[in-house]
Amino acid sequence: MNNNKIRQLNNQAIEQFDQEYVNDFQWEKIQNLINKSFPQNNFCFLDIGGGNGKFADRILATYPLSTGTILDNADILLSLNKTDPRKKLILGSVEDLTELFVNCKYDLIFFNWTLHHFVKDSYAETRKSQAESLINASNLLSSIGYISVFENIYDGIFFKNLPSYIIFCLTSSKTLAPFFKKMGANTAGCGVCFLSEKQWHETFKKAELLVSEYTNFDQWPFSIVHRLFLHLGLVRVGHFWVSKKVLK
Ligand SMILES: C[S@@+](CC[C@H](N)C(=O)[O-])C[C@H]1O[C@@H](n2cnc3c(N)ncnc32)[C@H](O)[C@@H]1O
């Protein structure tokens, strides 16, 4: 049945997300961008898929004038949050963003390794759901607002977008799930949709967002077998700092 909803990750996969993904180099980048964009340091942020709140806590501790909200559809992860009077938690899915945040504006909206989880029943619907999430988030931005996106970027050897499609088909298949679970794919059966750098740029363009800065982090090593099987070229973490296009 195609109910056109984002697929919900199982508890086993969700428990593995109880960690902090942003490393010291990535954190330094975020701080530089925040300091440059919000020199008064008094901004309010929304962390979409912010899970256990470790990233939000780091922002709140570094910027005492900031306030933050975390949206996540996994109550297990939200329950791990430290309480903080400047932090609000909302249990819900990104696809209900517009209904959940009526009359709300944010200076900064984070998508830290979450967009690749907004998986629907087909590749096309999934790509659409990623673009729609960005469009709906951009409608919540204040006039000085930015969206910050960390993603694992998968570029193919010759065909840049091919690994994205292969990985989606393999991980979203329910038939193949037992096999890929054994191989360590925590999203097997549910699916994951990583994109190439080119695809992300196209997605931002579609969402009428302007990439003002893009940063590549260290390349990941893969065995030759994985490289050939998945057609993997350059794989690394990438960071996009984007804002709304000023319409003339
Ligand atoms: C890989 S984890 C990243 C967690 C956190 N952003 C970080 O960087 O540490 C993905 C997160 O996205 C959340 N997520 C997945 N699908 C979601 C949805 N439809 N709506 C809101 N959050 C979602 C998961 O529950 C999880 O917390």
PDB file of C-alpha atoms and ligand atoms in Angstrom, residues 6-7 9 14 17 19-22 47-52 55 71-74 77 92-95 111-114 116-118, ligand 1:
ATOM      1  CA  ILE A   6       7.772   9.139   5.182  1.00  0.00           C
ATOM      2  CA  ARG A   7       8.825   5.695   6.366  1.00  0.00           C
ATOM      3  CA  LEU A   9      12.768   3.899  11.160  1.00  0.00           C
ATOM      4  CA  ILE A  14      16.908   4.742  16.067  1.00  0.00           C
ATOM      5  CA  PHE A  17      21.425   7.447  16.449  1.00  0.00           C
ATOM      6  CA  GLN A  19      25.362   9.925  19.393  1.00  0.00           C
ATOM      7  CA  GLU A  20      26.773  13.285  18.322  1.00  0.00           C
ATOM      8  CA  TYR A  21      27.772  13.319  14.655  1.00  0.00           C
ATOM      9  CA  VAL A  22      29.397  16.767  14.410  1.00  0.00           C
ATOM     10  CA  ASP A  47      16.993  21.419  14.802  1.00  0.00           C
ATOM     11  CA  ILE A  48      15.006  19.073  12.533  1.00  0.00           C
ATOM     12  CA  GLY A  49      15.766  15.460  13.469  1.00  0.00           C
ATOM     13  CA  GLY A  50      17.761  16.780  16.435  1.00  0.00           C
ATOM     14  CA  GLY A  51      17.236  13.484  18.332  1.00  0.00           C
ATOM     15  CA  ASN A  52      19.016  13.307  21.682  1.00  0.00           C
ATOM     16  CA  PHE A  55      24.039  19.259  19.137  1.00  0.00           C
ATOM     17  CA  LEU A  71      11.704  18.371  16.163  1.00  0.00           C
ATOM     18  CA  ASP A  72      12.037  14.588  15.949  1.00  0.00           C
ATOM     19  CA  ASN A  73       9.621  11.729  15.282  1.00  0.00           C
ATOM     20  CA  ALA A  74      11.500   9.313  17.595  1.00  0.00           C
ATOM     21  CA  LEU A  77      15.648   9.943  21.257  1.00  0.00           C
ATOM     22  CA  GLY A  92       6.475  14.997  15.148  1.00  0.00           C
ATOM     23  CA  SER A  93       7.495  14.307  11.590  1.00  0.00           C
ATOM     24  CA  VAL A  94       9.068  16.804   9.223  1.00  0.00           C
ATOM     25  CA  GLU A  95       6.197  16.268   6.773  1.00  0.00           C
ATOM     26  CA  PHE A 111      19.233  19.397   9.116  1.00  0.00           C
ATOM     27  CA  ASN A 112      22.157  17.400  10.524  1.00  0.00           C
ATOM     28  CA  TRP A 113      22.217  14.071   8.643  1.00  0.00           C
ATOM     29  CA  THR A 114      18.432  13.881   8.538  1.00  0.00           C
ATOM     30  CA  HIS A 116      18.556  11.250   3.691  1.00  0.00           C
ATOM     31  CA  HIS A 117      16.048   9.608   6.081  1.00  0.00           C
ATOM     32  CA  PHE A 118      12.948  11.260   4.561  1.00  0.00           C
TER      33      PHE A 118
HETATM   34  C1  LIG B   1      21.257  10.104  11.703  1.00  0.00           C
HETATM   35  S1  LIG B   1      20.219  10.735  12.932  1.00  0.00           S
HETATM   36  C2  LIG B   1      20.907  12.347  13.190  1.00  0.00           C
HETATM   37  C3  LIG B   1      20.612  12.889  14.572  1.00  0.00           C
HETATM   38  C4  LIG B   1      21.136  14.300  14.857  1.00  0.00           C
HETATM   39  N1  LIG B   1      20.636  15.253  13.891  1.00  0.00           N
HETATM   40  C5  LIG B   1      22.642  14.329  14.919  1.00  0.00           C
HETATM   41  O1  LIG B   1      23.276  14.859  14.011  1.00  0.00           O
HETATM   42  O2  LIG B   1      23.201  13.821  15.911  1.00  0.00           O
HETATM   43  C6  LIG B   1      18.702  11.078  12.073  1.00  0.00           C
HETATM   44  C7  LIG B   1      17.640  11.731  12.936  1.00  0.00           C
HETATM   45  O3  LIG B   1      16.526  12.096  12.102  1.00  0.00           O
HETATM   46  C8  LIG B   1      15.335  11.755  12.795  1.00  0.00           C
HETATM   47  N2  LIG B   1      14.246  11.586  11.812  1.00  0.00           N
HETATM   48  C9  LIG B   1      14.135  10.610  10.856  1.00  0.00           C
HETATM   49  N3  LIG B   1      12.995  10.774  10.167  1.00  0.00           N
HETATM   50  C10 LIG B   1      12.386  11.881  10.665  1.00  0.00           C
HETATM   51  C11 LIG B   1      11.174  12.558  10.354  1.00  0.00           C
HETATM   52  N4  LIG B   1      10.341  12.115   9.393  1.00  0.00           N
HETATM   53  N5  LIG B   1      10.842  13.679  11.059  1.00  0.00           N
HETATM   54  C12 LIG B   1      11.669  14.125  12.048  1.00  0.00           C
HETATM   55  N6  LIG B   1      12.825  13.510  12.396  1.00  0.00           N
HETATM   56  C13 LIG B   1      13.182  12.408  11.712  1.00  0.00           C
HETATM   57  C14 LIG B   1      15.715  10.471  13.530  1.00  0.00           C
HETATM   58  O4  LIG B   1      14.815  10.129  14.551  1.00  0.00           O
HETATM   59  C15 LIG B   1      17.109  10.844  14.025  1.00  0.00           C
HETATM   60  O5  LIG B   1      17.065  11.557  15.231  1.00  0.00           O
END
